[in-house]
Coordinates of C-alpha atoms in Angstrom, one line a residue:
M1 CA -43.3 -17.4 -43.7
K2 CA -40.7 -15.1 -45.2
S3 CA -41.0 -12.7 -42.0
R4 CA -40.5 -15.7 -39.8
I5 CA -37.1 -16.6 -41.7
F6 CA -36.0 -13.0 -41.4
I7 CA -36.5 -13.0 -37.8
G8 CA -34.8 -16.2 -37.4
L9 CA -31.7 -14.9 -39.5
L10 CA -31.6 -11.8 -37.2
I11 CA -31.4 -14.1 -34.1
V12 CA -28.8 -16.3 -35.6
L13 CA -26.7 -13.3 -36.8
A14 CA -27.2 -11.3 -33.6
P15 CA -23.8 -12.4 -31.9
F16 CA -22.3 -11.2 -35.2
K17 CA -23.7 -8.0 -35.0
V18 CA -22.4 -7.5 -31.5
L19 CA -19.0 -8.4 -32.5
A20 CA -19.2 -5.7 -35.4
D21 CA -20.4 -3.2 -33.1
E22 CA -17.7 -3.8 -30.4
A23 CA -15.5 -0.6 -29.7
H24 CA -12.1 -0.4 -28.7
P25 CA -10.6 0.9 -26.5
R26 CA -13.4 0.2 -24.2
L27 CA -11.7 0.2 -20.8
F28 CA -9.8 3.1 -18.9
L29 CA -9.4 5.3 -21.9
T30 CA -11.5 7.5 -24.5
Q31 CA -10.5 9.2 -27.3
R32 CA -10.8 12.5 -25.5
R33 CA -8.6 11.3 -22.8
L34 CA -6.0 10.2 -25.4
E35 CA -5.9 13.7 -27.0
Q36 CA -5.5 15.0 -23.6
I37 CA -2.3 12.7 -22.9
R38 CA -0.8 13.4 -26.2
S39 CA -1.0 16.9 -25.7
A40 CA 0.5 16.6 -22.2
I41 CA 3.4 14.6 -23.6
R42 CA 4.3 17.5 -25.8
V43 CA 4.9 19.8 -22.6
P44 CA 8.7 19.8 -22.4
R45 CA 9.7 18.2 -19.0
S46 CA 6.2 17.7 -17.9
H47 CA 5.2 14.2 -16.0
H48 CA 3.6 13.0 -19.1
Q49 CA 6.6 13.7 -21.3
Q50 CA 9.1 11.9 -18.8
A51 CA 6.7 9.0 -18.1
F52 CA 6.2 8.5 -21.8
D53 CA 9.9 8.6 -22.6
A54 CA 10.7 6.1 -19.9
L55 CA 7.9 3.7 -21.2
K56 CA 9.1 4.2 -24.7
A57 CA 12.6 3.6 -24.0
R58 CA 11.5 0.0 -22.6
V59 CA 9.0 -1.0 -25.4
T60 CA 11.3 0.0 -28.4
Q61 CA 13.9 -2.5 -27.3
N62 CA 11.2 -5.3 -27.9
N63 CA 12.8 -7.3 -25.1
W64 CA 10.5 -8.9 -22.5
R65 CA 13.6 -9.5 -20.4
I66 CA 13.5 -5.9 -19.4
Y67 CA 10.6 -6.6 -17.6
D68 CA 11.8 -9.7 -15.6
G69 CA 12.6 -8.8 -12.2
N70 CA 14.1 -12.0 -11.5
P71 CA 15.4 -13.7 -14.5
N72 CA 16.3 -16.9 -12.5
D73 CA 12.7 -17.7 -11.2
G74 CA 11.3 -19.3 -14.4
N75 CA 8.7 -16.8 -14.7
W76 CA 9.0 -15.2 -18.1
N77 CA 5.2 -15.0 -19.0
Y78 CA 4.6 -12.2 -16.5
A79 CA 7.4 -10.1 -18.3
R80 CA 6.1 -10.8 -21.7
S81 CA 2.6 -9.7 -20.8
Y82 CA 3.8 -6.5 -19.0
L83 CA 5.7 -5.7 -22.4
A84 CA 2.3 -6.4 -24.2
R85 CA 0.3 -3.9 -22.3
E86 CA 2.8 -1.1 -22.5
A87 CA 3.3 -1.7 -26.2
A88 CA -0.4 -1.5 -26.5
L89 CA -0.8 1.7 -25.0
L90 CA 2.3 3.0 -27.1
Y91 CA 0.3 2.2 -30.0
L92 CA -2.7 4.0 -28.9
L93 CA -0.7 7.1 -28.2
T94 CA 1.4 7.1 -31.4
N95 CA -0.8 5.2 -33.8
E96 CA 2.4 3.4 -35.0
N97 CA 1.4 -0.2 -35.8
E98 CA 4.8 -1.6 -34.8
Y99 CA 3.9 -1.3 -31.3
A100 CA 0.5 -3.2 -31.7
Q101 CA 2.6 -6.0 -33.3
I102 CA 5.0 -5.9 -30.5
A103 CA 2.2 -6.3 -28.0
Y104 CA 0.9 -9.4 -30.1
Q105 CA 4.0 -11.2 -30.5
A106 CA 4.7 -10.8 -26.7
L107 CA 1.3 -12.5 -25.9
Y108 CA 1.7 -15.0 -28.8
L109 CA 5.1 -16.3 -27.2
I110 CA 3.2 -17.0 -23.8
H111 CA 1.5 -20.3 -25.4
R112 CA 3.9 -20.9 -28.2
D113 CA 7.0 -20.7 -25.9
P114 CA 5.7 -20.7 -22.2
D115 CA 7.9 -20.3 -19.3
P116 CA 8.8 -23.5 -17.2
D117 CA 6.3 -22.5 -14.6
N118 CA 3.8 -22.6 -17.6
R119 CA 1.8 -19.5 -16.1
L120 CA -1.0 -19.1 -18.6
P121 CA -4.2 -17.2 -18.3
E122 CA -6.0 -20.6 -18.1
A123 CA -3.8 -22.8 -16.2
Q124 CA -1.8 -23.2 -13.0
Y125 CA -1.7 -20.8 -10.1
G126 CA -4.6 -18.6 -9.7
L127 CA -2.5 -15.4 -8.9
S128 CA -0.6 -16.2 -11.9
R129 CA -3.9 -16.8 -14.2
A130 CA -4.9 -13.4 -12.9
T131 CA -1.8 -11.6 -13.8
V132 CA -1.4 -12.7 -17.1
G133 CA -4.8 -12.8 -18.1
Q134 CA -5.5 -9.2 -16.8
N135 CA -2.5 -8.1 -19.2
F136 CA -4.0 -10.0 -22.2
A137 CA -7.3 -8.2 -21.8
I138 CA -5.7 -4.8 -21.6
A139 CA -3.4 -5.5 -24.5
Y140 CA -6.2 -6.8 -26.7
D141 CA -8.6 -3.6 -26.0
W142 CA -5.8 -1.3 -26.6
A143 CA -4.1 -3.1 -29.5
Y144 CA -7.1 -4.1 -31.1
R145 CA -7.3 -1.9 -34.1
G146 CA -3.6 -2.5 -35.0
W147 CA -4.2 -6.1 -35.1
T148 CA -5.4 -8.3 -38.1
P149 CA -8.9 -10.1 -37.6
Q150 CA -6.9 -13.4 -37.1
Q151 CA -4.6 -11.9 -34.5
R152 CA -7.9 -10.3 -32.6
D153 CA -9.5 -13.9 -32.9
Y154 CA -6.4 -15.6 -31.6
I155 CA -6.2 -13.5 -28.5
K156 CA -9.8 -13.4 -28.0
D157 CA -10.0 -17.0 -27.9
K158 CA -7.4 -17.3 -25.3
I159 CA -9.4 -15.0 -23.1
N160 CA -12.7 -17.0 -23.4
I161 CA -10.8 -20.1 -22.8
A162 CA -9.6 -18.7 -19.7
L163 CA -13.0 -17.5 -18.5
D164 CA -14.3 -20.8 -19.3
T165 CA -11.6 -22.2 -16.7
W166 CA -12.1 -19.4 -13.9
E167 CA -15.6 -20.8 -13.3
N168 CA -14.1 -24.3 -12.1
F169 CA -11.0 -22.9 -10.3
R170 CA -11.2 -23.4 -6.4
H171 CA -8.9 -22.2 -3.6
P172 CA -9.8 -21.8 0.2
N173 CA -9.0 -18.1 0.1
L174 CA -11.6 -17.5 -2.5
S175 CA -14.2 -19.6 -0.8
N176 CA -14.2 -18.1 2.7
P177 CA -17.4 -16.0 3.3
A178 CA -15.5 -12.9 4.5
M179 CA -13.2 -13.0 1.6
A180 CA -10.6 -10.7 3.0
S181 CA -7.6 -12.4 1.3
N182 CA -5.8 -10.4 -1.5
W183 CA -6.6 -13.6 -3.6
V184 CA -10.2 -12.3 -3.7
A185 CA -9.2 -8.9 -5.4
V186 CA -6.3 -10.6 -7.9
C187 CA -8.3 -13.3 -8.9
R188 CA -12.0 -11.9 -9.0
G189 CA -10.5 -8.5 -10.3
G190 CA -8.4 -9.8 -12.9
E191 CA -11.4 -12.1 -14.3
L192 CA -13.6 -9.2 -14.3
V193 CA -11.4 -7.0 -16.4
M194 CA -10.9 -10.0 -18.8
M195 CA -14.8 -10.3 -19.1
L196 CA -15.3 -6.7 -19.9
A197 CA -12.5 -6.5 -22.4
V198 CA -14.2 -8.8 -24.7
Y199 CA -17.7 -7.9 -24.2
E200 CA -18.5 -11.0 -22.5
E201 CA -20.8 -9.7 -19.4
G202 CA -23.9 -10.2 -21.4
N203 CA -23.2 -13.8 -22.3
R204 CA -21.9 -14.6 -18.8
A205 CA -24.3 -12.4 -16.8
K206 CA -24.6 -14.8 -13.8
R207 CA -20.8 -14.9 -13.5
Y208 CA -20.5 -11.1 -13.8
S209 CA -23.1 -10.5 -11.1
Q210 CA -21.2 -13.0 -8.9
L211 CA -17.9 -11.3 -9.5
K212 CA -18.9 -7.9 -8.7
G213 CA -20.7 -9.5 -5.6
W214 CA -17.7 -11.0 -4.4
L215 CA -15.4 -7.9 -4.9
K216 CA -17.9 -5.7 -2.7
T217 CA -17.8 -8.3 0.0
H218 CA -13.8 -8.2 -0.3
L219 CA -14.3 -4.3 -0.3
L220 CA -16.4 -4.4 3.0
N221 CA -14.6 -7.0 5.1
A222 CA -10.9 -6.8 4.0
Y223 CA -10.1 -2.8 4.5
G224 CA -10.9 -0.3 7.0
Q225 CA -11.8 3.2 6.1
L226 CA -8.1 3.9 5.1
G227 CA -7.9 1.0 3.2
L228 CA -5.7 -1.1 5.3
S229 CA -6.1 -4.6 5.4
Q230 CA -5.0 -7.2 8.0
E231 CA -2.4 -8.4 5.3
G232 CA -0.7 -5.1 5.5
I233 CA 0.2 -2.2 3.0
G234 CA 2.2 -4.3 0.9
Y235 CA -0.5 -6.7 0.3
D236 CA -3.0 -3.9 -0.3
S237 CA -0.8 -2.5 -3.0
Y238 CA -0.8 -6.0 -4.7
A239 CA -4.4 -6.6 -4.3
G240 CA -4.9 -3.1 -5.4
I241 CA -3.3 -3.4 -8.9
F242 CA -6.3 -5.7 -9.7
L243 CA -9.2 -4.3 -7.5
V244 CA -8.7 -0.8 -8.7
P245 CA -8.6 -1.6 -12.4
A246 CA -11.8 -3.7 -12.0
V247 CA -13.6 -0.7 -10.4
Y248 CA -12.4 1.5 -13.0
A249 CA -13.2 -0.9 -16.1
L250 CA -16.7 -1.3 -14.6
R251 CA -16.8 2.7 -14.6
S252 CA -15.6 2.6 -18.3
V253 CA -18.8 0.6 -19.4
G254 CA -21.4 2.5 -17.2
D255 CA -21.5 0.2 -14.3
A256 CA -21.2 1.9 -10.8
D257 CA -22.0 -1.1 -8.6
L258 CA -18.7 -0.8 -6.7
D259 CA -18.1 2.7 -6.5
A260 CA -19.7 3.8 -3.5
D261 CA -18.0 0.9 -1.3
F262 CA -14.6 1.6 -3.1
A263 CA -15.0 5.4 -2.4
A264 CA -15.5 4.8 1.3
R265 CA -12.0 3.2 1.6
H266 CA -9.5 5.9 1.3
F267 CA -6.6 4.0 0.1
W268 CA -5.1 7.3 -1.3
K269 CA -4.9 8.8 2.2
L270 CA -3.4 5.7 3.4
V271 CA -0.3 6.0 1.3
M272 CA -0.1 9.7 1.9
Y273 CA 0.5 9.0 5.6
A274 CA 2.5 5.9 5.5
G275 CA 4.5 6.0 2.1
G276 CA 7.8 7.7 2.4
F277 CA 9.9 9.6 0.0
M278 CA 12.7 6.9 0.4
M279 CA 13.9 4.2 -2.3
N280 CA 16.1 1.3 -1.8
E281 CA 18.4 -0.3 -4.1
S282 CA 15.9 -2.2 -6.2
G283 CA 13.9 0.8 -6.6
D284 CA 11.2 -0.3 -4.0
R285 CA 9.7 2.7 -2.2
Y286 CA 9.5 2.5 1.7
F287 CA 6.1 2.2 3.7
L288 CA 5.6 2.1 7.5
Q289 CA 5.3 -1.8 8.0
S290 CA 1.9 -3.4 8.8
G291 CA 0.4 -6.9 8.8
V292 CA 2.7 -9.5 6.8
S293 CA 4.2 -6.8 4.5
G294 CA 7.8 -5.8 4.0
A295 CA 8.9 -2.1 4.2
G296 CA 10.0 -1.9 0.6
I297 CA 7.1 -2.1 -1.8
G298 CA 7.5 -1.8 -5.7
D299 CA 4.0 -0.2 -5.9
E300 CA 3.6 -1.8 -9.3
G301 CA 0.9 0.7 -10.3
W302 CA -1.0 1.1 -7.1
T303 CA -0.2 4.8 -6.4
S304 CA -0.5 5.7 -10.0
L305 CA -3.9 4.0 -10.0
L306 CA -5.1 5.9 -7.0
L307 CA -4.8 9.2 -8.7
G308 CA -8.1 8.4 -10.4
S309 CA -9.5 7.8 -7.0
V310 CA -8.9 10.9 -4.9
P311 CA -12.0 13.4 -4.7
P312 CA -11.2 16.4 -6.8
R313 CA -10.9 19.0 -4.3
L314 CA -8.2 17.0 -2.5
L315 CA -6.4 15.7 -5.8
P316 CA -3.8 18.6 -5.6
F317 CA -2.6 17.4 -2.4
Y318 CA -2.3 14.0 -3.6
R319 CA -0.6 14.9 -6.6
Y320 CA 2.1 16.9 -4.5
F321 CA 2.5 13.5 -2.6
Y322 CA 2.8 11.5 -5.6
D323 CA 5.3 13.7 -7.3
R324 CA 7.8 13.0 -4.5
H325 CA 6.9 9.4 -3.7
M326 CA 6.8 8.2 -7.6
G327 CA 6.6 10.9 -9.9
I328 CA 9.0 13.7 -11.4
D329 CA 10.4 14.7 -7.9
A330 CA 10.8 11.3 -6.5
P331 CA 14.1 9.5 -5.9
G332 CA 15.7 7.6 -8.7
T333 CA 16.5 8.1 -12.4
P334 CA 13.5 8.6 -14.8
A335 CA 13.9 4.9 -15.6
E336 CA 13.2 4.1 -11.7
K337 CA 10.1 6.4 -11.6
F338 CA 6.5 6.6 -12.7
D339 CA 5.7 3.0 -11.3
K340 CA 8.1 1.1 -13.7
Q341 CA 7.5 -2.3 -11.8
R342 CA 5.4 -4.6 -13.6
G343 CA 5.1 -2.1 -16.6
A344 CA 2.8 -0.2 -14.6
T345 CA 3.6 3.3 -16.2
I346 CA 0.7 2.9 -18.0
W347 CA -1.5 3.9 -15.2
S348 CA 0.8 6.9 -14.4
L349 CA 0.1 8.4 -18.0
I350 CA -3.6 7.7 -18.0
Y351 CA -4.6 9.1 -14.4
Y352 CA -1.7 11.7 -13.7
P353 CA -3.7 15.1 -13.5
E354 CA -1.8 17.4 -15.8
S355 CA -4.4 20.2 -15.2
A356 CA -4.5 20.0 -11.4
P357 CA -2.4 22.2 -9.3
S358 CA 0.0 21.0 -6.8
F359 CA -0.6 21.9 -3.1
N360 CA 1.6 21.0 -0.1
P361 CA -0.7 19.0 2.6
T362 CA 1.5 20.3 5.4
G363 CA -0.3 22.3 7.8
V364 CA -3.6 21.5 5.7
F365 CA -4.1 17.8 6.2
P366 CA -4.0 16.9 10.2
S367 CA -0.6 15.4 11.5
S368 CA -2.4 12.1 12.3
V369 CA -5.2 9.9 11.1
G370 CA -6.7 6.6 12.4
D371 CA -8.3 3.6 10.9
D372 CA -10.7 2.4 13.8
K373 CA -12.0 -0.6 11.9
R374 CA -8.4 -2.1 11.5
G375 CA -6.9 -0.4 14.6
A376 CA -4.2 1.5 12.9
Y377 CA -2.8 4.9 13.4
F378 CA -0.4 7.2 11.3
F379 CA 1.4 10.2 12.2
R380 CA 3.3 12.4 9.8
D381 CA 5.2 15.8 10.7
R382 CA 5.2 17.1 6.9
W383 CA 5.2 16.1 3.4
Q384 CA 8.8 17.4 2.0
D385 CA 11.4 15.0 1.5
E386 CA 13.3 11.8 2.7
N387 CA 13.7 13.4 6.2
D388 CA 10.0 13.5 7.1
I389 CA 9.2 11.6 10.0
L390 CA 6.3 9.0 9.8
V391 CA 5.0 6.9 12.8
S392 CA 2.4 4.1 13.4
V393 CA 1.0 2.2 16.0
M394 CA -1.2 -0.9 15.6
A395 CA -4.2 -1.9 17.7
D396 CA -5.0 -4.8 15.2
T397 CA -8.8 -5.0 16.1
D398 CA -10.1 -6.8 13.1
R399 CA -9.4 -10.4 11.8
H400 CA -10.8 -12.7 9.3
Q401 CA -9.7 -16.4 8.2
N402 CA -7.9 -17.4 5.3
A403 CA -5.7 -14.3 4.9
W404 CA -2.4 -13.3 6.1
D405 CA -1.9 -12.1 9.5
Q406 CA 0.2 -11.3 12.3
S407 CA -0.9 -10.6 16.0
E408 CA 0.4 -7.0 16.2
A409 CA -1.2 -5.2 18.7
F410 CA 1.0 -2.7 20.3
Q411 CA 3.2 -2.7 17.3
L412 CA 5.3 0.6 16.4
G413 CA 6.9 1.9 13.2
L414 CA 9.2 4.8 12.6
L415 CA 10.6 6.1 9.4
A416 CA 12.7 9.1 9.5
Y417 CA 15.6 10.8 8.0
N418 CA 16.0 8.2 5.2
T419 CA 16.2 5.4 7.9
H420 CA 13.9 2.7 8.6
F421 CA 14.4 2.7 12.4
I422 CA 11.5 0.7 13.7
G423 CA 10.0 -2.3 11.9
G424 CA 7.8 -5.5 12.0
P425 CA 7.8 -8.9 11.4
A426 CA 6.5 -9.0 7.9
K427 CA 6.0 -12.8 7.1
V428 CA 8.3 -14.1 9.8
S429 CA 6.6 -16.4 12.4
G430 CA 8.0 -17.9 15.5
N431 CA 10.4 -15.2 16.0
P432 CA 9.8 -12.8 18.7
A433 CA 12.7 -10.7 18.0
T434 CA 11.1 -9.4 14.7
F435 CA 8.5 -7.4 16.7
S436 CA 8.4 -4.0 18.0
T437 CA 6.1 -4.5 20.8
L438 CA 5.6 -5.7 24.4
L439 CA 6.8 -9.4 25.0
V440 CA 5.5 -11.2 27.8
D441 CA 7.9 -14.0 29.2
G442 CA 9.9 -13.6 25.9
K443 CA 6.6 -14.1 23.7
A444 CA 5.3 -11.5 21.2
Q445 CA 2.1 -13.7 20.4
R446 CA 0.5 -16.9 21.1
D447 CA -0.7 -17.2 17.7
R448 CA -1.4 -15.1 14.6
G449 CA -5.1 -14.8 15.3
T450 CA -5.4 -12.8 18.5
T451 CA -6.3 -9.0 18.3
G452 CA -6.1 -6.0 20.4
K453 CA -8.6 -3.1 20.9
S454 CA -8.6 0.6 20.1
E455 CA -9.7 2.8 22.9
F456 CA -8.9 6.2 22.4
F457 CA -7.5 8.3 19.4
N458 CA -7.0 12.1 19.4
S459 CA -5.5 14.0 16.7
T460 CA -3.8 17.2 17.3
P461 CA -2.0 20.0 15.3
D462 CA 1.4 18.5 16.6
G463 CA 0.8 14.9 16.6
G464 CA -1.6 13.2 18.7
Y465 CA -2.5 10.4 21.4
V466 CA -3.5 6.5 21.1
I467 CA -4.5 4.3 23.7
I468 CA -4.7 0.6 22.7
D469 CA -6.2 -2.2 24.9
G470 CA -4.2 -5.5 24.8
G471 CA -7.4 -7.4 24.2
E472 CA -7.4 -11.2 23.6
K473 CA -3.7 -11.0 22.4
Y474 CA -2.2 -10.2 25.8
A475 CA -4.8 -12.3 27.4
S476 CA -3.8 -15.3 25.6
L477 CA -0.3 -14.5 27.0
G478 CA -1.6 -14.6 30.4
L479 CA -2.2 -11.0 31.6
S480 CA -5.2 -9.7 33.4
S481 CA -4.8 -6.3 31.9
V482 CA -2.4 -4.3 29.6
K483 CA -2.7 -1.1 27.8
R484 CA -0.5 1.0 25.7
H485 CA -0.4 4.7 25.4
L486 CA 1.6 6.5 22.7
L487 CA 2.0 10.1 22.6
V488 CA 3.6 12.0 19.3
N489 CA 4.5 15.5 19.4
F490 CA 6.4 17.0 16.3
S491 CA 8.4 20.1 16.4
K492 CA 7.2 23.2 14.1
T493 CA 9.3 23.2 10.8
D494 CA 9.7 25.4 7.9
S495 CA 10.7 24.1 4.5
K496 CA 14.2 24.7 5.3
T497 CA 14.4 23.0 8.6
D498 CA 14.1 19.4 9.4
G499 CA 11.9 18.7 12.2
T500 CA 12.2 16.7 15.5
A501 CA 9.5 14.7 17.4
V502 CA 8.8 13.1 20.9
L503 CA 7.5 9.7 20.9
A504 CA 6.5 8.3 24.3
T505 CA 5.1 5.2 25.4
L506 CA 3.3 4.0 28.5
D507 CA 2.5 0.4 28.9
R508 CA 0.3 -0.1 32.1
I509 CA 0.4 -3.8 33.1
R510 CA -1.8 -5.7 35.6
D511 CA -1.6 -9.4 36.5
K512 CA -1.5 -11.5 39.6
Q513 CA 1.3 -13.5 38.4
K514 CA 4.9 -12.4 38.2
H515 CA 6.2 -12.2 34.3
T516 CA 9.1 -10.6 32.4
Y517 CA 8.2 -7.7 30.4
T518 CA 10.0 -6.4 27.5
W519 CA 9.5 -3.3 25.7
Q520 CA 11.2 -3.9 22.3
L521 CA 12.0 -2.5 19.1
N522 CA 13.0 -4.4 16.0
L523 CA 15.8 -2.2 14.3
G524 CA 15.3 -1.9 10.5
D525 CA 12.9 -4.5 9.0
E526 CA 12.4 -8.1 9.8
K527 CA 15.7 -9.0 8.2
G528 CA 17.6 -6.5 10.3
D529 CA 18.3 -4.4 7.4
G530 CA 18.3 -0.7 7.8
G531 CA 21.6 0.3 8.9
V532 CA 20.5 1.2 12.4
S533 CA 23.1 0.8 15.4
A534 CA 22.2 0.9 19.0
T535 CA 24.3 2.0 22.4
V536 CA 23.2 2.0 26.0
G537 CA 23.9 4.7 28.6
M538 CA 22.8 6.6 31.6
E539 CA 21.7 10.0 32.3
G540 CA 20.1 11.8 35.3
G541 CA 20.3 8.4 36.8
L542 CA 18.1 6.7 34.3
P543 CA 18.8 4.3 31.7
T544 CA 19.2 5.7 28.1
F545 CA 19.6 4.2 24.6
L546 CA 20.8 5.7 21.4
L547 CA 19.8 4.7 17.9
R548 CA 22.0 6.0 14.9
G549 CA 20.7 6.0 11.4
D550 CA 21.4 7.6 8.2
R551 CA 22.1 11.2 7.5
D552 CA 23.4 11.8 11.2
S553 CA 20.1 10.9 12.6
Y554 CA 19.2 9.5 16.0
L555 CA 16.5 8.2 18.2
K556 CA 17.4 8.8 22.0
G557 CA 15.3 7.1 24.5
W558 CA 14.9 7.6 28.2
V559 CA 13.4 5.0 30.6
L560 CA 11.7 7.3 32.9
H561 CA 10.0 4.5 34.9
P562 CA 11.1 1.7 36.1
K563 CA 14.4 2.9 37.2
A564 CA 15.4 -0.8 37.5
A565 CA 14.7 -1.7 34.1
L566 CA 17.4 -3.5 32.2
V567 CA 18.5 -2.0 28.7
T568 CA 19.9 -4.4 26.2
T569 CA 21.4 -3.2 22.9
G570 CA 21.6 -5.0 19.7
D571 CA 19.0 -6.0 17.2
P572 CA 16.1 -6.0 18.9
L573 CA 16.7 -3.4 21.4
Q574 CA 14.8 -4.5 24.6
V575 CA 14.0 -2.7 27.9
S576 CA 13.0 -5.5 30.4
I577 CA 11.7 -5.6 33.9
S578 CA 10.2 -8.6 36.2
G579 CA 7.1 -8.1 38.1
A580 CA 3.3 -8.6 38.3
N581 CA 1.7 -5.0 38.1
T582 CA 4.1 -2.5 36.8
E583 CA 4.2 0.5 34.3
I584 CA 7.1 0.9 31.7
W585 CA 7.2 4.6 30.7
I586 CA 9.9 5.4 27.8
A587 CA 10.1 8.7 26.1
T588 CA 12.2 9.1 22.9
F589 CA 13.3 11.9 20.8
V590 CA 14.0 11.8 17.0
G591 CA 16.4 14.2 15.3
R592 CA 19.6 14.9 13.3
G593 CA 22.9 16.1 14.4
I594 CA 24.2 16.0 18.0
P595 CA 21.5 14.2 20.3
P596 CA 20.2 16.3 23.2
V597 CA 21.1 15.9 26.8
A598 CA 17.8 16.1 28.9
T599 CA 17.2 17.5 32.2
I600 CA 15.2 14.9 34.5
T601 CA 13.6 16.0 37.7
G602 CA 11.4 13.8 39.9
T603 CA 11.2 10.0 40.1
G604 CA 8.9 7.1 38.7
M605 CA 5.5 8.4 37.4
A606 CA 6.2 11.8 38.8
A607 CA 9.5 12.3 36.7
V608 CA 9.6 15.3 34.3
L609 CA 11.9 15.2 31.2
D610 CA 12.9 18.4 29.5
V611 CA 14.3 17.6 26.1
G612 CA 14.9 20.0 23.1
K613 CA 11.8 22.6 23.5
V614 CA 9.8 20.0 24.9
R615 CA 8.8 19.1 28.5
V616 CA 7.2 15.5 28.9
R617 CA 5.4 14.5 32.0
Y618 CA 2.4 12.3 33.1
D619 CA -0.8 13.6 34.4
A620 CA -2.2 11.3 37.0
D621 CA -5.7 12.6 37.2
A622 CA -6.1 12.5 33.4
N623 CA -4.2 9.3 32.9
R624 CA -2.2 10.8 29.9
M625 CA 1.3 11.7 29.2
I626 CA 1.7 15.5 28.2
A627 CA 4.0 17.2 26.0
E628 CA 4.4 21.0 26.6
S629 CA 6.2 23.5 24.8
R630 CA 9.2 24.6 27.4
G631 CA 8.8 28.2 25.9
D632 CA 5.1 28.8 27.1
L633 CA 4.4 25.5 28.5
R634 CA 1.3 25.3 26.1
E635 CA -0.2 21.8 26.4
V636 CA -0.6 19.9 23.4
G637 CA -4.0 18.2 22.9
K638 CA -6.5 20.2 21.3
K639 CA -8.8 18.7 18.9
F640 CA -7.7 19.1 15.1
P641 CA -10.5 19.3 12.7
K642 CA -10.8 16.2 10.6
Q643 CA -10.2 16.0 7.0

């Protein structure tokens, strides 16, 4: 009888034993890693010392308004939660209890004095629940030892209430079988981190399994091999600040269920090719536009989190990129670096590899990479400074419902010389002028749901070649067939010389009916920002245009065929021709200083353009544009080994 009573007491007391055995911090950090970070902070002028000083300068003011990017939006609880998680990390690193109390008070105010939007872990908008809730969880885990039992119980109770309410939350973007929306990463990733922070995965085992399954589906469907989604790089970064912590939190508790699918998506490589060393007045870093994303992205921890995802042998190259994009060599003051948006310097301190060397990727990584699942191709001449030349073209081959989208087949992008030369529509719909693509009878798309096809991609040591089929997008605009060729050829540069590039497009259009075709560039971004001016001229009997940007930079273009095309300046810049079957062949040259004068021989598709040290021509037998060095007429086109 006594033994039965004893066994019964063990069963009743079991949950309390689990509570007593809870160890914190549980997520993202170990005692060994904390010691490594503390040691790195003591190294003068190191990344860790500068990032720590920037974080500490914010937290010690104990003013959540510092974290409020828009004081007039009525969203204060976000800022309070960012202060809480930075203060919690500062507590772990210093063992000074005042920081644990700053974290607690910031979280306490969220319910005691909520913002007008009432953004709570358990109420209102799904994305805000995840944001505030994930920060509750991280602060709870990290500041746990500095709180009283009553403080721990209060915050843990709020987290468990939020976990209860998540099970009844519904939204169309979460219920679609493909789960391609950023909502899946944000909501499901945030909930998973909350669950793990309070040791609830056992009590909520069914839900725990569901969350991992949903995130796995999201990883498989939403992203190509470079980690690009149909929503674009900006939304990848937003989703990533929840998706990546969820994957890392699982690793912290020994659960590797998402590791293989996450590692198969090279998010880190995407940002290396699409992320510039440029910053706007808001502190946003510039990226080549895609999907519905703008050009300026706050990152908010994404590039810092990705430090933990790079294969060890390639980490020195990503470190080199990171230092210039967001780290110690990036533009801006120390307070503007290290992912300061949303209090995300925490990830910069945790995942920056203080012991890894730094290697320049230039000449080691290929000059172009492709994401065939998404139909996205990126070209980069080097990794050095704001004068790097970055190019993109989209085939837009993959689409899922209930996720942001633009029909962006043929879309071009260009960042160079601290200038956003060519941009895209972002979220703007119904305005063809925001696209950098081929218009048919003044239309850029029939609707957002039509896609193109990838036909050919070849990376070369000096650039590469892409062919895109217009697919259902241009079929919906009434064409029988259309294909866009893009040739990118970078000049060789050294560390002291800025580069140049030839970008040439060939649109081969077929139809039975007559249309007006417009080759178009949206200068700057969807808002017309970017400081790019345009003029038109003639050279060698052919129409030309000249775009001027920052740092005395330019993009000069020659309309090689048809000669009768009309060039219209302004924003957008347009090259138009009417007909049924036609080719539009345009070569451009990117550089800085005095734009070159080209020599042009031949006419039509037999034209030959000599500009700078490059000759551009069309090979009818190969159906390819060719870029050759004028020194030895060396053809550019050999296969570059893949990284």
